mmCIF file of N, CA and C in Angstrom:
data_model
loop_
_atom_site.group_PDB
_atom_site.id
_atom_site.type_symbol
_atom_site.label_atom_id
_atom_site.label_comp_id
_atom_site.label_asym_id
_atom_site.label_seq_id
_atom_site.Cartn_x
_atom_site.Cartn_y
_atom_site.Cartn_z
ATOM 1 N N MET A 20 4.597 -14.669 -23.194
ATOM 2 C CA MET A 20 5.379 -13.818 -22.155
ATOM 3 C C MET A 20 5.736 -14.407 -20.959
ATOM 4 N N SER A 21 7.251 -14.584 -20.439
ATOM 5 C CA SER A 21 7.648 -15.564 -19.778
ATOM 6 C C SER A 21 7.167 -15.415 -18.169
ATOM 7 N N PRO A 22 7.334 -16.451 -17.796
ATOM 8 C CA PRO A 22 6.815 -16.014 -16.301
ATOM 9 C C PRO A 22 7.645 -14.821 -15.349
ATOM 10 N N ALA A 23 8.460 -14.331 -15.423
ATOM 11 C CA ALA A 23 9.574 -12.770 -14.983
ATOM 12 C C ALA A 23 8.705 -12.266 -15.409
ATOM 13 N N GLN A 24 8.241 -11.806 -16.874
ATOM 14 C CA GLN A 24 7.622 -10.763 -17.464
ATOM 15 C C GLN A 24 6.295 -11.201 -16.766
ATOM 16 N N GLN A 25 5.502 -12.051 -16.548
ATOM 17 C CA GLN A 25 4.092 -11.860 -16.077
ATOM 18 C C GLN A 25 4.257 -11.485 -14.806
ATOM 19 N N LEU A 26 5.630 -11.828 -14.246
ATOM 20 C CA LEU A 26 5.383 -11.113 -12.573
ATOM 21 C C LEU A 26 5.730 -10.119 -12.456
ATOM 22 N N LEU A 27 6.669 -9.588 -14.005
ATOM 23 C CA LEU A 27 6.841 -7.697 -13.474
ATOM 24 C C LEU A 27 5.305 -7.319 -13.775
ATOM 25 N N GLN A 28 4.445 -7.987 -14.654
ATOM 26 C CA GLN A 28 3.037 -7.366 -14.746
ATOM 27 C C GLN A 28 2.338 -7.445 -13.921
ATOM 28 N N ALA A 29 2.389 -8.630 -12.712
ATOM 29 C CA ALA A 29 1.613 -8.803 -11.923
ATOM 30 C C ALA A 29 2.195 -7.563 -10.517
ATOM 31 N N LEU A 30 3.009 -7.493 -10.800
ATOM 32 C CA LEU A 30 3.701 -6.256 -9.525
ATOM 33 C C LEU A 30 3.197 -4.851 -9.653
ATOM 34 N N GLN A 31 3.132 -4.997 -11.159
ATOM 35 C CA GLN A 31 2.827 -3.483 -12.241
ATOM 36 C C GLN A 31 1.041 -2.908 -11.704
ATOM 37 N N ASP A 32 0.693 -4.361 -11.932
ATOM 38 C CA ASP A 32 -1.025 -4.482 -11.218
ATOM 39 C C ASP A 32 -1.524 -4.268 -10.140
ATOM 40 N N GLU A 33 0.124 -4.798 -9.436
ATOM 41 C CA GLU A 33 -0.053 -4.589 -7.669
ATOM 42 C C GLU A 33 -0.168 -2.943 -7.714
ATOM 43 N N GLU A 34 0.494 -2.354 -8.347
ATOM 44 C CA GLU A 34 1.253 -0.585 -7.904
ATOM 45 C C GLU A 34 -0.434 -0.009 -7.960
ATOM 46 N N THR A 35 -1.061 -0.474 -9.152
ATOM 47 C CA THR A 35 -1.920 0.307 -9.363
ATOM 48 C C THR A 35 -3.228 0.003 -8.424
ATOM 49 N N VAL A 36 -3.356 -0.950 -8.246
ATOM 50 C CA VAL A 36 -4.055 -1.654 -7.200
ATOM 51 C C VAL A 36 -3.883 -0.929 -5.980
ATOM 52 N N LEU A 37 -3.023 -0.779 -5.308
ATOM 53 C CA LEU A 37 -2.311 0.201 -4.103
ATOM 54 C C LEU A 37 -2.718 1.895 -4.283
ATOM 55 N N LEU A 38 -2.681 2.189 -5.494
ATOM 56 C CA LEU A 38 -2.647 3.375 -5.661
ATOM 57 C C LEU A 38 -4.323 4.325 -5.842
ATOM 58 N N GLU A 39 -4.635 2.761 -5.981
ATOM 59 C CA GLU A 39 -5.982 3.141 -6.482
ATOM 60 C C GLU A 39 -7.062 2.930 -4.839
ATOM 61 N N ARG A 40 -6.269 2.710 -4.090
ATOM 62 C CA ARG A 40 -7.084 1.657 -3.029
ATOM 63 C C ARG A 40 -7.831 0.526 -2.888
ATOM 64 N N ARG A 41 -7.424 -0.510 -3.830
ATOM 65 C CA ARG A 41 -8.654 -1.481 -3.987
ATOM 66 C C ARG A 41 -7.791 -2.158 -3.172
ATOM 67 N N PHE A 42 -8.046 -1.912 -2.221
ATOM 68 C CA PHE A 42 -7.131 -3.431 -1.295
ATOM 69 C C PHE A 42 -7.798 -4.974 -1.437
ATOM 70 N N ASP A 43 -9.022 -4.843 -1.895
ATOM 71 C CA ASP A 43 -9.633 -6.243 -1.873
ATOM 72 C C ASP A 43 -9.181 -6.848 -3.106
ATOM 73 N N ALA A 44 -8.293 -6.109 -3.971
ATOM 74 C CA ALA A 44 -7.965 -6.741 -5.151
ATOM 75 C C ALA A 44 -6.419 -7.569 -5.054
ATOM 76 N N LEU A 45 -5.609 -6.982 -3.722
ATOM 77 C CA LEU A 45 -4.117 -7.390 -3.297
ATOM 78 C C LEU A 45 -4.170 -9.115 -3.267
ATOM 79 N N VAL A 46 -5.362 -9.821 -2.655
ATOM 80 C CA VAL A 46 -5.741 -11.231 -2.702
ATOM 81 C C VAL A 46 -5.300 -12.067 -3.795
ATOM 82 N N GLU A 47 -6.109 -11.157 -4.933
ATOM 83 C CA GLU A 47 -6.117 -12.284 -5.861
ATOM 84 C C GLU A 47 -4.677 -11.774 -6.787
ATOM 85 N N ILE A 48 -4.123 -10.439 -6.875
ATOM 86 C CA ILE A 48 -2.682 -10.275 -7.150
ATOM 87 C C ILE A 48 -1.557 -11.285 -6.248
ATOM 88 N N GLN A 49 -2.208 -11.120 -5.341
ATOM 89 C CA GLN A 49 -0.588 -11.950 -4.679
ATOM 90 C C GLN A 49 -0.690 -13.860 -4.381
ATOM 91 N N ARG A 50 -2.142 -14.040 -4.949
ATOM 92 C CA ARG A 50 -2.024 -15.524 -5.202
ATOM 93 C C ARG A 50 -1.444 -15.683 -6.889
ATOM 94 N N ARG A 51 -1.666 -14.682 -7.729
ATOM 95 C CA ARG A 51 -0.367 -14.743 -8.842
ATOM 96 C C ARG A 51 0.605 -14.639 -8.366
ATOM 97 N N LYS A 52 1.340 -13.792 -7.796
ATOM 98 C CA LYS A 52 2.842 -13.826 -7.797
ATOM 99 C C LYS A 52 3.239 -14.820 -7.290
ATOM 100 N N ASP A 53 2.113 -15.714 -6.257
ATOM 101 C CA ASP A 53 2.675 -16.789 -5.711
ATOM 102 C C ASP A 53 3.165 -18.057 -6.532
ATOM 103 N N GLU A 54 1.933 -17.797 -7.318
ATOM 104 C CA GLU A 54 2.209 -18.899 -8.758
ATOM 105 C C GLU A 54 3.361 -18.626 -9.426
ATOM 106 N N LEU A 55 3.448 -17.497 -10.231
ATOM 107 C CA LEU A 55 4.610 -17.156 -10.822
ATOM 108 C C LEU A 55 5.691 -17.104 -10.352
ATOM 109 N N LEU A 56 6.034 -17.052 -9.148
ATOM 110 C CA LEU A 56 7.309 -17.203 -8.652
ATOM 111 C C LEU A 56 7.779 -18.950 -8.455
ATOM 112 N N SER A 57 6.478 -19.679 -8.231
ATOM 113 C CA SER A 57 6.366 -21.023 -8.048
ATOM 114 C C SER A 57 7.234 -21.590 -9.593
ATOM 115 N N ALA A 58 6.626 -20.605 -11.162
ATOM 116 C CA ALA A 58 6.989 -21.204 -11.876
ATOM 117 C C ALA A 58 8.276 -20.674 -12.362
ATOM 118 N N MET A 59 8.757 -19.941 -11.767
ATOM 119 C CA MET A 59 10.082 -19.821 -12.599
ATOM 120 C C MET A 59 11.469 -20.492 -11.677
ATOM 121 N N GLU A 60 11.922 -21.102 -12.684
ATOM 122 C CA GLU A 60 12.829 -21.662 -12.640
ATOM 123 C C GLU A 60 14.733 -20.872 -12.718
ATOM 124 N N GLN A 61 14.923 -20.109 -13.480
ATOM 125 C CA GLN A 61 15.664 -19.824 -13.424
ATOM 126 C C GLN A 61 15.901 -18.277 -14.358
ATOM 127 N N VAL A 62 16.204 -17.778 -14.244
ATOM 128 C CA VAL A 62 15.822 -16.155 -15.143
ATOM 129 C C VAL A 62 17.046 -15.528 -15.767
ATOM 130 N N ASP A 63 17.674 -15.899 -16.451
ATOM 131 C CA ASP A 63 18.874 -15.415 -17.494
ATOM 132 C C ASP A 63 18.756 -13.941 -17.982
ATOM 133 N N ASP A 64 17.042 -13.230 -17.483
ATOM 134 C CA ASP A 64 17.146 -11.844 -18.109
ATOM 135 C C ASP A 64 17.806 -11.205 -17.051
ATOM 136 N N LEU A 65 18.685 -10.415 -17.118
ATOM 137 C CA LEU A 65 18.920 -9.800 -16.050
ATOM 138 C C LEU A 65 18.298 -8.243 -15.589
ATOM 139 N N ALA A 66 17.630 -7.839 -17.010
ATOM 140 C CA ALA A 66 17.278 -6.694 -16.951
ATOM 141 C C ALA A 66 15.895 -6.506 -16.585
ATOM 142 N N THR A 67 15.155 -8.276 -16.736
ATOM 143 C CA THR A 67 13.414 -8.394 -16.365
ATOM 144 C C THR A 67 14.097 -8.019 -14.507
ATOM 145 N N LEU A 68 14.857 -8.721 -14.299
ATOM 146 C CA LEU A 68 15.119 -9.006 -12.718
ATOM 147 C C LEU A 68 15.197 -8.034 -11.793
ATOM 148 N N GLU A 69 16.085 -6.898 -12.894
ATOM 149 C CA GLU A 69 16.309 -5.548 -11.986
ATOM 150 C C GLU A 69 14.913 -4.949 -11.948
ATOM 151 N N GLN A 70 14.315 -5.250 -12.723
ATOM 152 C CA GLN A 70 12.671 -4.269 -12.934
ATOM 153 C C GLN A 70 11.677 -5.063 -12.175
ATOM 154 N N ILE A 71 11.864 -6.440 -11.814
ATOM 155 C CA ILE A 71 10.851 -6.728 -10.575
ATOM 156 C C ILE A 71 11.595 -6.092 -9.492
ATOM 157 N N ARG A 72 12.635 -6.184 -9.028
ATOM 158 C CA ARG A 72 13.101 -5.913 -7.998
ATOM 159 C C ARG A 72 12.805 -4.395 -7.372
ATOM 160 N N ALA A 73 13.127 -3.489 -8.652
ATOM 161 C CA ALA A 73 12.444 -2.179 -8.479
ATOM 162 C C ALA A 73 11.207 -1.860 -8.209
ATOM 163 N N GLN A 74 10.334 -2.462 -9.187
ATOM 164 C CA GLN A 74 8.970 -2.616 -8.641
ATOM 165 C C GLN A 74 8.470 -3.315 -7.041
ATOM 166 N N ALA A 75 9.177 -4.336 -7.079
ATOM 167 C CA ALA A 75 8.606 -4.661 -5.400
ATOM 168 C C ALA A 75 8.969 -4.058 -4.440
ATOM 169 N N GLY A 76 10.124 -2.953 -4.797
ATOM 170 C CA GLY A 76 10.567 -1.826 -3.685
ATOM 171 C C GLY A 76 9.585 -1.236 -3.601
ATOM 172 N N ARG A 77 8.757 -0.959 -5.024
ATOM 173 C CA ARG A 77 7.852 0.419 -5.111
ATOM 174 C C ARG A 77 6.722 0.240 -4.173
ATOM 175 N N ASN A 78 6.210 -1.147 -4.887
ATOM 176 C CA ASN A 78 5.041 -1.653 -3.985
ATOM 177 C C ASN A 78 5.671 -1.441 -1.949
ATOM 178 N N GLU A 79 6.349 -1.950 -2.002
ATOM 179 C CA GLU A 79 6.775 -2.401 -0.578
ATOM 180 C C GLU A 79 6.210 -0.772 0.038
ATOM 181 N N ARG A 80 6.789 0.260 -0.875
ATOM 182 C CA ARG A 80 6.831 1.496 0.027
ATOM 183 C C ARG A 80 5.544 1.960 0.183
ATOM 184 N N LEU A 81 4.746 2.001 -0.808
ATOM 185 C CA LEU A 81 3.380 2.043 -0.736
ATOM 186 C C LEU A 81 2.560 1.367 0.039
ATOM 187 N N MET A 82 2.800 -0.061 0.379
ATOM 188 C CA MET A 82 2.165 -0.617 1.044
ATOM 189 C C MET A 82 2.454 -0.395 2.802
ATOM 190 N N SER A 83 3.466 0.261 3.112
ATOM 191 C CA SER A 83 3.722 0.859 4.250
ATOM 192 C C SER A 83 3.163 1.909 4.481
ATOM 193 N N ALA A 84 3.322 3.094 3.416
ATOM 194 C CA ALA A 84 2.290 4.344 3.433
ATOM 195 C C ALA A 84 0.998 3.735 3.551
ATOM 196 N N ALA A 85 -0.038 2.386 3.031
ATOM 197 C CA ALA A 85 -1.334 2.869 3.624
ATOM 198 C C ALA A 85 -0.993 1.993 4.701
ATOM 199 N N LEU A 86 -0.324 1.181 4.780
ATOM 200 C CA LEU A 86 -0.362 1.039 6.476
ATOM 201 C C LEU A 86 -0.429 1.801 7.365
ATOM 202 N N THR A 87 0.596 2.437 7.532
ATOM 203 C CA THR A 87 0.514 4.087 8.189
ATOM 204 C C THR A 87 -0.600 4.712 8.367
ATOM 205 N N ALA A 88 -0.935 5.351 6.867
ATOM 206 C CA ALA A 88 -2.161 5.923 7.399
ATOM 207 C C ALA A 88 -3.657 5.216 7.778
ATOM 208 N N ILE A 89 -3.847 3.839 7.697
ATOM 209 C CA ILE A 89 -4.672 3.335 8.227
ATOM 210 C C ILE A 89 -4.524 2.840 9.726
ATOM 211 N N ARG A 90 -3.192 2.769 10.049
ATOM 212 C CA ARG A 90 -3.234 2.727 11.661
ATOM 213 C C ARG A 90 -3.550 4.706 11.996
ATOM 214 N N GLY A 91 -3.264 5.443 11.530
ATOM 215 C CA GLY A 91 -3.750 6.422 11.964
ATOM 216 C C GLY A 91 -5.120 6.918 11.717
ATOM 217 N N LEU A 92 -5.781 6.310 11.060
ATOM 218 C CA LEU A 92 -7.136 6.535 11.049
ATOM 219 C C LEU A 92 -7.852 5.469 12.105
ATOM 220 N N LYS A 93 -7.303 4.788 12.014
ATOM 221 C CA LYS A 93 -7.623 3.543 13.531
ATOM 222 C C LYS A 93 -7.483 4.389 14.923
ATOM 223 N N THR A 94 -6.095 5.136 15.030
ATOM 224 C CA THR A 94 -6.307 5.999 16.345
ATOM 225 C C THR A 94 -7.320 7.357 16.447
ATOM 226 N N ARG A 95 -7.126 7.844 15.024
ATOM 227 C CA ARG A 95 -8.209 9.020 15.159
ATOM 228 C C ARG A 95 -9.574 8.580 15.153
ATOM 229 N N PHE A 96 -9.918 7.324 14.640
ATOM 230 C CA PHE A 96 -11.413 7.053 15.029
ATOM 231 C C PHE A 96 -11.255 6.605 16.483
ATOM 232 N N ALA A 97 -10.785 6.456 17.075
ATOM 233 C CA ALA A 97 -11.041 6.308 18.815
ATOM 234 C C ALA A 97 -10.529 7.278 19.415
ATOM 235 N N ASN A 98 -9.969 8.230 18.886
ATOM 236 C CA ASN A 98 -9.579 9.659 19.647
ATOM 237 C C ASN A 98 -10.651 10.289 19.512
ATOM 238 N N MET A 99 -11.778 10.078 18.468
ATOM 239 C CA MET A 99 -12.904 10.656 18.280
ATOM 240 C C MET A 99 -13.903 11.038 19.373
ATOM 241 N N GLY A 100 -14.507 12.435 19.935
ATOM 242 C CA GLY A 100 -15.422 12.800 20.949
ATOM 243 C C GLY A 100 -14.265 12.412 22.590
ATOM 244 N N GLN A 101 -13.199 12.496 22.543
ATOM 245 C CA GLN A 101 -12.417 12.478 23.394
ATOM 246 C C GLN A 101 -11.648 13.898 23.876
ATOM 247 N N GLY A 102 -11.980 14.556 22.866
ATOM 248 C CA GLY A 102 -11.633 16.251 22.938
ATOM 249 C C GLY A 102 -10.077 16.193 22.674
ATOM 250 N N GLN A 103 -9.608 15.089 22.144
ATOM 251 C CA GLN A 103 -8.277 15.231 21.695
ATOM 252 C C GLN A 103 -7.910 16.233 20.364
ATOM 253 N N GLY A 104 -6.881 16.692 20.172
ATOM 254 C CA GLY A 104 -6.320 16.700 18.889
ATOM 255 C C GLY A 104 -6.846 15.907 17.826
ATOM 256 N N THR A 105 -6.990 16.278 16.679
ATOM 257 C CA THR A 105 -6.796 15.558 15.607
ATOM 258 C C THR A 105 -4.970 15.884 14.699
ATOM 259 N N VAL A 106 -4.709 14.293 14.086
ATOM 260 C CA VAL A 106 -3.484 13.979 13.549
ATOM 261 C C VAL A 106 -3.495 13.907 12.025
ATOM 262 N N GLY A 107 -3.061 14.707 11.766
ATOM 263 C CA GLY A 107 -2.982 14.505 9.994
ATOM 264 C C GLY A 107 -1.400 14.558 9.467
ATOM 265 N N TYR A 108 -1.464 14.556 8.301
ATOM 266 C CA TYR A 108 -0.067 14.356 7.747
ATOM 267 C C TYR A 108 -0.527 15.542 6.261
ATOM 268 N N ALA A 109 0.990 16.334 6.364
ATOM 269 C CA ALA A 109 0.700 17.618 5.147
ATOM 270 C C ALA A 109 1.069 16.579 3.724
ATOM 271 N N ARG A 110 1.605 17.591 2.742
ATOM 272 C CA ARG A 110 1.913 16.901 1.848
ATOM 273 C C ARG A 110 3.144 16.268 1.497
ATOM 274 N N ASP A 111 4.254 16.879 2.894
ATOM 275 C CA ASP A 111 5.374 16.360 2.787
ATOM 276 C C ASP A 111 5.889 15.392 3.714
ATOM 277 N N GLY A 112 4.619 14.784 4.317
ATOM 278 C CA GLY A 112 4.923 13.783 5.075
ATOM 279 C C GLY A 112 5.251 14.049 6.455
ATOM 280 N N SER A 113 4.978 15.366 6.892
ATOM 281 C CA SER A 113 5.268 15.832 8.236
ATOM 282 C C SER A 113 3.535 15.975 9.408
ATOM 283 N N MET A 114 3.504 15.573 10.413
ATOM 284 C CA MET A 114 2.637 15.055 10.627
ATOM 285 C C MET A 114 2.282 16.769 11.271
ATOM 286 N N MET A 115 0.605 17.001 11.124
ATOM 287 C CA MET A 115 0.172 18.084 11.621
ATOM 288 C C MET A 115 -1.078 17.532 12.983
ATOM 289 N N GLY A 116 -1.401 18.452 13.607
ATOM 290 C CA GLY A 116 -2.085 18.266 14.872
ATOM 291 C C GLY A 116 -3.054 19.596 15.368
ATOM 292 N N VAL A 117 -4.565 18.975 14.942
ATOM 293 C CA VAL A 117 -5.646 20.269 15.101
ATOM 294 C C VAL A 117 -6.499 19.824 16.071
ATOM 295 N N GLU A 118 -5.998 20.910 16.938
ATOM 296 C CA GLU A 118 -7.190 20.967 18.205
ATOM 297 C C GLU A 118 -8.558 20.937 18.759
ATOM 298 N N ASN A 119 -9.201 20.171 18.628
ATOM 299 C CA ASN A 119 -10.465 19.615 18.385
ATOM 300 C C ASN A 119 -11.315 19.533 19.399
ATOM 301 N N GLU A 120 -12.869 20.563 19.926
ATOM 302 C CA GLU A 120 -13.330 20.633 20.888
ATOM 303 C C GLU A 120 -14.213 18.890 20.889
ATOM 304 N N ASN A 121 -14.573 18.581 22.288
ATOM 305 C CA ASN A 121 -15.315 17.685 22.177
ATOM 306 C C ASN A 121 -17.226 18.089 22.045
ATOM 307 N N PRO A 122 -17.279 17.042 20.662
ATOM 308 C CA PRO A 122 -18.663 17.703 20.453
ATOM 309 C C PRO A 122 -19.948 17.581 20.849
ATOM 310 N N ASN A 123 -19.450 16.856 21.822
ATOM 311 C CA ASN A 123 -20.576 16.059 22.770
ATOM 312 C C ASN A 123 -20.573 17.140 24.089
ATOM 313 N N ARG A 124 -19.630 17.848 24.188
ATOM 314 C CA ARG A 124 -19.650 18.595 25.235
ATOM 315 C C ARG A 124 -20.939 20.154 25.477
ATOM 316 N N ARG A 125 -21.114 20.257 26.211
ATOM 317 C CA ARG A 125 -22.164 21.255 26.485
ATOM 318 C C ARG A 125 -21.898 22.652 27.321
ATOM 319 N N VAL A 126 -21.891 23.578 26.863
ATOM 320 C CA VAL A 126 -21.288 24.960 27.782
ATOM 321 C C VAL A 126 -22.096 25.269 28.556
#
């Protein structure tokens, strides 16, 4: 298998890891990708290069979505117990809010 094909496989593995939310495995995959990029001198297979480009784009969008979700969770946890509404996201990606009462407040 050529370095370009191995890089494509590493990118596909990265997509699987992102979808399964196994973020700890990303470090090893990044190491593999770096090594494979260093090993690639010239690639004449334009179809494989296009697949690499497309896969890298998908992974970038998945990583961006994961970071957005993590930031949202961080904000949500920071607001817990402060009587602020909870923010979540609908299936279409639109933001939803639900008003929460402070669970520590006594009536």
